[in-house]
């Protein structure tokens, strides 16, 4: 499985990518919404892990853009924004699931499966 991790926290990205690799999952990493559009245009992914708070283009705007472009890759939002209204905004924008940080890696793996 190959996924795109869109996350601006470099340490979190490094740790998560390592954990995913241990599970046999390859993760490309980018740190902002603008770069994410390039990655999505250039590669095929099985899943996108998307943070909401990103530089240049926030996660919700990015998600709306990729859904409008016809991109149907499943998206799991990983974010610290955990109010019910935040979750509704993310799901209505086209996310398949919304996971609030901090989370257990085992739960993320269950959602990926």
CSV table of N, CA and C in Angstrom, one decimal:
chain,number,residue,atom,x,y,z
A,1,UNK,N,0.8,-1.2,0.0
A,1,UNK,CA,0.0,0.0,0.0
A,1,UNK,C,0.9,1.2,0.0
A,2,UNK,N,0.4,2.2,-0.7
A,2,UNK,CA,1.1,3.5,-0.8
A,2,UNK,C,0.2,4.6,-0.4
A,3,UNK,N,0.6,5.5,0.5
A,3,UNK,CA,-0.2,6.6,0.9
A,3,UNK,C,0.5,7.9,0.9
A,4,UNK,N,-0.2,9.0,0.9
A,4,UNK,CA,0.3,10.3,1.0
A,4,UNK,C,0.0,10.9,2.3
A,5,UNK,N,1.0,11.3,3.1
A,5,UNK,CA,0.9,11.9,4.4
A,5,UNK,C,1.1,13.4,4.2
A,6,UNK,N,0.0,14.2,4.4
A,6,UNK,CA,0.1,15.6,4.2
A,6,UNK,C,0.1,16.2,5.6
A,7,UNK,N,1.2,16.6,6.2
A,7,UNK,CA,1.4,17.0,7.6
A,7,UNK,C,2.5,18.0,7.7
A,8,UNK,N,2.3,19.1,8.4
A,8,UNK,CA,3.4,20.1,8.5
A,8,UNK,C,4.3,19.9,9.7
A,9,UNK,N,4.0,19.0,10.6
A,9,UNK,CA,4.8,18.7,11.8
A,9,UNK,C,5.8,17.6,11.4
A,10,UNK,N,7.0,18.1,11.2
A,10,UNK,CA,8.1,17.2,10.6
A,10,UNK,C,8.4,16.0,11.6
A,11,UNK,N,8.4,16.2,12.8
A,11,UNK,CA,8.7,15.1,13.8
A,11,UNK,C,7.5,14.1,13.8
A,12,UNK,N,6.3,14.6,13.8
A,12,UNK,CA,5.1,13.7,13.7
A,12,UNK,C,5.1,12.9,12.4
A,13,UNK,N,5.4,13.5,11.3
A,13,UNK,CA,5.5,12.9,10.0
A,13,UNK,C,6.5,11.8,10.0
A,14,UNK,N,7.7,12.1,10.6
A,14,UNK,CA,8.8,11.1,10.6
A,14,UNK,C,8.4,9.9,11.4
A,15,UNK,N,7.9,10.1,12.6
A,15,UNK,CA,7.5,9.0,13.4
A,15,UNK,C,6.4,8.1,12.8
A,16,UNK,N,5.4,8.8,12.3
A,16,UNK,CA,4.2,8.1,11.7
A,16,UNK,C,4.7,7.3,10.4
A,17,UNK,N,5.5,7.9,9.6
A,17,UNK,CA,6.0,7.2,8.4
A,17,UNK,C,6.8,6.0,8.8
A,18,UNK,N,7.6,6.1,9.8
A,18,UNK,CA,8.3,4.9,10.3
A,18,UNK,C,7.4,3.8,10.8
A,19,UNK,N,6.4,4.2,11.6
A,19,UNK,CA,5.4,3.2,12.1
A,19,UNK,C,4.7,2.5,10.9
A,20,UNK,N,4.3,3.3,9.9
A,20,UNK,CA,3.6,2.8,8.7
A,20,UNK,C,4.5,1.9,8.0
A,21,UNK,N,5.8,2.2,7.8
A,21,UNK,CA,6.7,1.4,7.1
A,21,UNK,C,6.8,0.0,7.8
A,22,UNK,N,6.8,0.0,9.1
A,22,UNK,CA,6.9,-1.2,9.9
A,22,UNK,C,5.7,-2.1,9.6
A,23,UNK,N,4.6,-1.5,9.1
A,23,UNK,CA,3.4,-2.3,8.8
A,23,UNK,C,3.3,-2.6,7.3
A,24,UNK,N,4.4,-2.3,6.5
A,24,UNK,CA,4.5,-2.6,5.1
A,24,UNK,C,3.8,-1.5,4.2
A,25,UNK,N,3.6,-0.3,4.8
A,25,UNK,CA,3.0,0.8,4.0
A,25,UNK,C,4.0,1.8,3.7
A,26,UNK,N,4.1,2.2,2.4
A,26,UNK,CA,5.0,3.2,1.9
A,26,UNK,C,4.3,4.6,2.0
A,27,UNK,N,4.9,5.6,2.6
A,27,UNK,CA,4.3,6.9,2.8
A,27,UNK,C,5.2,7.9,2.1
A,28,UNK,N,4.6,8.7,1.2
A,28,UNK,CA,5.2,9.9,0.7
A,28,UNK,C,4.7,11.0,1.6
A,29,UNK,N,5.6,12.0,1.9
A,29,UNK,CA,5.3,13.0,2.9
A,29,UNK,C,5.4,14.4,2.2
A,30,UNK,N,4.5,15.2,2.4
A,30,UNK,CA,4.6,16.6,2.1
A,30,UNK,C,4.0,17.5,3.2
A,31,UNK,N,4.5,18.7,3.3
A,31,UNK,CA,4.2,19.5,4.4
A,31,UNK,C,3.2,20.7,4.2
A,32,UNK,N,2.8,20.8,3.0
A,32,UNK,CA,1.8,21.9,2.7
A,32,UNK,C,0.8,21.5,1.6
A,33,UNK,N,-0.3,22.2,1.6
A,33,UNK,CA,-1.3,21.9,0.6
A,33,UNK,C,-0.9,22.1,-0.8
A,34,UNK,N,-0.1,23.1,-1.1
A,34,UNK,CA,0.4,23.4,-2.4
A,34,UNK,C,1.2,22.2,-3.0
A,35,UNK,N,2.1,21.7,-2.2
A,35,UNK,CA,2.9,20.6,-2.6
A,35,UNK,C,2.1,19.3,-2.7
A,36,UNK,N,1.0,19.2,-1.9
A,36,UNK,CA,0.2,18.0,-1.9
A,36,UNK,C,-0.5,17.9,-3.3
A,37,UNK,N,-1.0,19.0,-3.8
A,37,UNK,CA,-1.6,19.0,-5.1
A,37,UNK,C,-0.7,18.4,-6.2
A,38,UNK,N,0.6,18.8,-6.1
A,38,UNK,CA,1.6,18.2,-7.1
A,38,UNK,C,1.7,16.7,-6.9
A,39,UNK,N,1.9,16.3,-5.6
A,39,UNK,CA,2.1,14.8,-5.3
A,39,UNK,C,0.8,14.1,-5.9
A,40,UNK,N,-0.3,14.6,-5.6
A,40,UNK,CA,-1.6,13.9,-6.0
A,40,UNK,C,-1.7,13.8,-7.5
A,41,UNK,N,-1.2,14.9,-8.2
A,41,UNK,CA,-1.3,14.9,-9.6
A,41,UNK,C,-0.3,13.9,-10.3
A,42,UNK,N,0.9,13.7,-9.6
A,42,UNK,CA,2.0,13.0,-10.2
A,42,UNK,C,1.9,11.5,-9.8
A,43,UNK,N,1.2,11.1,-8.8
A,43,UNK,CA,1.3,9.7,-8.2
A,43,UNK,C,-0.1,9.2,-8.0
A,44,UNK,N,-0.2,7.8,-7.9
A,44,UNK,CA,-1.4,7.2,-7.5
A,44,UNK,C,-1.3,6.7,-6.1
A,45,UNK,N,-2.2,7.0,-5.3
A,45,UNK,CA,-2.2,6.6,-3.9
A,45,UNK,C,-3.4,5.8,-3.5
A,46,UNK,N,-3.2,4.9,-2.6
A,46,UNK,CA,-4.3,4.1,-2.0
A,46,UNK,C,-5.1,4.8,-1.0
A,47,UNK,N,-4.4,5.8,-0.3
A,47,UNK,CA,-5.0,6.5,0.8
A,47,UNK,C,-4.3,7.8,1.0
A,48,UNK,N,-5.0,8.8,1.5
A,48,UNK,CA,-4.4,10.1,1.8
A,48,UNK,C,-4.7,10.4,3.3
A,49,UNK,N,-3.6,10.7,4.1
A,49,UNK,CA,-3.8,11.1,5.4
A,49,UNK,C,-3.5,12.6,5.4
A,50,UNK,N,-4.5,13.4,5.9
A,50,UNK,CA,-4.5,14.8,5.7
A,50,UNK,C,-4.7,15.6,7.0
A,51,UNK,N,-3.8,16.5,7.3
A,51,UNK,CA,-3.9,17.4,8.4
A,51,UNK,C,-4.8,18.6,8.0
A,52,UNK,N,-5.5,19.1,8.9
A,52,UNK,CA,-6.4,20.3,8.6
A,52,UNK,C,-5.6,21.6,8.5
A,53,UNK,N,-4.7,21.8,9.5
A,53,UNK,CA,-4.0,23.0,9.6
A,53,UNK,C,-2.6,23.0,8.9
A,54,UNK,N,-2.6,23.5,7.6
A,54,UNK,CA,-1.4,23.4,6.8
A,54,UNK,C,-1.1,24.8,6.3
A,55,UNK,N,0.2,25.0,6.0
A,55,UNK,CA,0.6,26.3,5.3
A,55,UNK,C,0.1,26.3,3.9
A,56,UNK,N,-0.1,27.5,3.3
A,56,UNK,CA,-0.5,27.8,1.9
A,56,UNK,C,-1.9,27.4,1.6
A,57,UNK,N,-2.3,26.2,1.8
A,57,UNK,CA,-3.7,25.8,1.5
A,57,UNK,C,-4.1,24.9,2.7
A,58,UNK,N,-5.1,25.3,3.4
A,58,UNK,CA,-5.5,24.4,4.6
A,58,UNK,C,-6.1,23.1,4.1
A,59,UNK,N,-6.2,22.2,5.0
A,59,UNK,CA,-6.6,20.8,4.6
A,59,UNK,C,-8.0,20.7,4.1
A,60,UNK,N,-8.9,21.5,4.6
A,60,UNK,CA,-10.3,21.5,4.1
A,60,UNK,C,-10.4,22.0,2.7
A,61,UNK,N,-9.7,23.1,2.4
A,61,UNK,CA,-9.7,23.7,1.0
A,61,UNK,C,-9.1,22.7,0.1
A,62,UNK,N,-8.0,22.1,0.5
A,62,UNK,CA,-7.3,21.1,-0.3
A,62,UNK,C,-8.2,19.9,-0.6
A,63,UNK,N,-8.9,19.4,0.4
A,63,UNK,CA,-9.8,18.3,0.2
A,63,UNK,C,-10.9,18.6,-0.8
A,64,UNK,N,-11.5,19.8,-0.7
A,64,UNK,CA,-12.5,20.2,-1.6
A,64,UNK,C,-12.0,20.3,-3.0
A,65,UNK,N,-10.7,20.8,-3.2
A,65,UNK,CA,-10.1,20.9,-4.5
A,65,UNK,C,-10.0,19.5,-5.2
A,66,UNK,N,-9.4,18.6,-4.4
A,66,UNK,CA,-9.2,17.3,-5.0
A,66,UNK,C,-10.5,16.5,-5.2
A,67,UNK,N,-11.5,16.7,-4.4
A,67,UNK,CA,-12.8,16.1,-4.7
A,67,UNK,C,-13.4,16.7,-5.9
A,68,UNK,N,-13.3,18.0,-6.0
A,68,UNK,CA,-13.9,18.7,-7.2
A,68,UNK,C,-13.2,18.2,-8.5
A,69,UNK,N,-11.9,17.9,-8.4
A,69,UNK,CA,-11.2,17.4,-9.6
A,69,UNK,C,-11.4,16.0,-9.9
A,70,UNK,N,-12.3,15.3,-9.1
A,70,UNK,CA,-12.6,14.0,-9.4
A,70,UNK,C,-11.8,12.9,-8.7
A,71,UNK,N,-10.9,13.3,-7.8
A,71,UNK,CA,-10.0,12.4,-7.1
A,71,UNK,C,-10.9,11.7,-6.0
A,72,UNK,N,-10.9,10.3,-6.1
A,72,UNK,CA,-11.7,9.5,-5.2
A,72,UNK,C,-10.9,8.7,-4.2
A,73,UNK,N,-9.6,9.0,-4.1
A,73,UNK,CA,-8.8,8.3,-3.2
A,73,UNK,C,-9.4,8.5,-1.8
A,74,UNK,N,-9.5,7.5,-1.0
A,74,UNK,CA,-10.0,7.7,0.4
A,74,UNK,C,-9.1,8.6,1.2
A,75,UNK,N,-9.7,9.5,2.0
A,75,UNK,CA,-9.0,10.5,2.8
A,75,UNK,C,-9.4,10.3,4.3
A,76,UNK,N,-8.3,10.2,5.1
A,76,UNK,CA,-8.5,10.3,6.6
A,76,UNK,C,-7.9,11.6,7.1
A,77,UNK,N,-8.7,12.4,7.7
A,77,UNK,CA,-8.2,13.6,8.3
A,77,UNK,C,-7.6,13.3,9.7
A,78,UNK,N,-6.4,13.7,9.9
A,78,UNK,CA,-5.7,13.6,11.2
A,78,UNK,C,-5.4,15.0,11.7
A,79,UNK,N,-6.1,15.4,12.8
A,79,UNK,CA,-6.0,16.8,13.2
A,79,UNK,C,-6.2,16.9,14.7
A,80,UNK,N,-5.8,18.0,15.2
A,80,UNK,CA,-6.0,18.4,16.6
A,80,UNK,C,-7.4,19.0,16.8
A,81,UNK,N,-8.1,19.4,15.8
A,81,UNK,CA,-9.4,20.1,15.8
A,81,UNK,C,-10.4,19.0,16.0
A,82,UNK,N,-11.0,18.9,17.2
A,82,UNK,CA,-11.8,17.8,17.6
A,82,UNK,C,-13.3,18.1,18.0
A,83,UNK,N,-13.7,19.3,17.8
A,83,UNK,CA,-15.1,19.6,18.1
A,83,UNK,C,-16.0,19.0,17.1
A,84,UNK,N,-17.2,18.7,17.5
A,84,UNK,CA,-18.2,18.1,16.6
A,84,UNK,C,-18.3,18.9,15.3
A,85,UNK,N,-18.4,20.2,15.4
A,85,UNK,CA,-18.5,21.0,14.2
A,85,UNK,C,-17.3,20.9,13.3
A,86,UNK,N,-16.1,20.7,13.8
A,86,UNK,CA,-14.9,20.5,13.0
A,86,UNK,C,-15.0,19.2,12.2
A,87,UNK,N,-15.5,18.2,12.9
A,87,UNK,CA,-15.6,16.8,12.3
A,87,UNK,C,-16.6,16.9,11.1
A,88,UNK,N,-17.7,17.6,11.4
A,88,UNK,CA,-18.8,17.7,10.3
A,88,UNK,C,-18.2,18.5,9.1
A,89,UNK,N,-17.5,19.5,9.4
A,89,UNK,CA,-16.9,20.3,8.2
A,89,UNK,C,-16.0,19.3,7.4
A,90,UNK,N,-15.1,18.6,8.1
A,90,UNK,CA,-14.2,17.7,7.4
A,90,UNK,C,-14.9,16.6,6.6
A,91,UNK,N,-15.9,16.0,7.2
A,91,UNK,CA,-16.7,14.9,6.6
A,91,UNK,C,-17.5,15.5,5.4
A,92,UNK,N,-18.1,16.6,5.6
A,92,UNK,CA,-18.9,17.2,4.5
A,92,UNK,C,-18.0,17.7,3.4
A,93,UNK,N,-16.7,18.0,3.6
A,93,UNK,CA,-15.8,18.4,2.6
A,93,UNK,C,-15.3,17.2,1.7
A,94,UNK,N,-15.6,16.0,2.2
A,94,UNK,CA,-15.3,14.8,1.4
A,94,UNK,C,-14.4,13.8,2.1
A,95,UNK,N,-14.0,14.0,3.4
A,95,UNK,CA,-13.2,13.0,4.1
A,95,UNK,C,-14.0,11.7,4.3
A,96,UNK,N,-13.3,10.6,4.3
A,96,UNK,CA,-13.9,9.3,4.6
A,96,UNK,C,-13.9,9.0,6.1
A,97,UNK,N,-13.0,9.6,6.8
A,97,UNK,CA,-12.9,9.4,8.3
A,97,UNK,C,-12.2,10.6,8.9
A,98,UNK,N,-12.4,10.9,10.1
A,98,UNK,CA,-11.9,12.0,10.8
A,98,UNK,C,-11.3,11.5,12.2
A,99,UNK,N,-10.0,11.6,12.3
A,99,UNK,CA,-9.3,11.1,13.5
A,99,UNK,C,-8.6,12.2,14.3
A,100,UNK,N,-9.0,12.4,15.5
A,100,UNK,CA,-8.4,13.5,16.3
A,100,UNK,C,-7.1,13.1,17.0
A,101,UNK,N,-6.1,14.0,16.9
A,101,UNK,CA,-4.9,13.9,17.6
A,101,UNK,C,-5.0,14.3,19.0
A,102,UNK,N,-4.4,13.6,20.0
A,102,UNK,CA,-3.5,12.4,19.7
A,102,UNK,C,-4.4,11.2,19.6
A,103,UNK,N,-4.0,10.2,18.8
A,103,UNK,CA,-4.7,9.0,18.6
A,103,UNK,C,-3.7,7.8,18.8
A,104,UNK,N,-4.3,6.7,18.9
A,104,UNK,CA,-3.5,5.5,19.0
A,104,UNK,C,-3.2,5.0,17.6
A,105,UNK,N,-2.0,4.6,17.4
A,105,UNK,CA,-1.6,4.1,16.1
A,105,UNK,C,-2.4,2.9,15.7
A,106,UNK,N,-2.8,2.0,16.6
A,106,UNK,CA,-3.6,0.8,16.3
A,106,UNK,C,-4.9,1.2,15.8
A,107,UNK,N,-5.5,2.3,16.3
A,107,UNK,CA,-6.8,2.8,15.7
A,107,UNK,C,-6.6,3.3,14.3
A,108,UNK,N,-5.6,4.0,14.0
A,108,UNK,CA,-5.3,4.5,12.7
A,108,UNK,C,-5.1,3.3,11.7
A,109,UNK,N,-4.4,2.3,12.2
A,109,UNK,CA,-4.2,1.1,11.3
A,109,UNK,C,-5.6,0.4,11.0
A,110,UNK,N,-6.4,0.3,12.0
A,110,UNK,CA,-7.8,-0.3,11.8
A,110,UNK,C,-8.5,0.5,10.8
A,111,UNK,N,-8.4,1.8,10.8
A,111,UNK,CA,-9.1,2.7,9.9
A,111,UNK,C,-8.5,2.5,8.5
A,112,UNK,N,-7.2,2.4,8.4
A,112,UNK,CA,-6.6,2.2,7.1
A,112,UNK,C,-7.0,0.8,6.5
A,113,UNK,N,-7.1,-0.2,7.3
A,113,UNK,CA,-7.6,-1.5,6.8
A,113,UNK,C,-9.0,-1.4,6.3
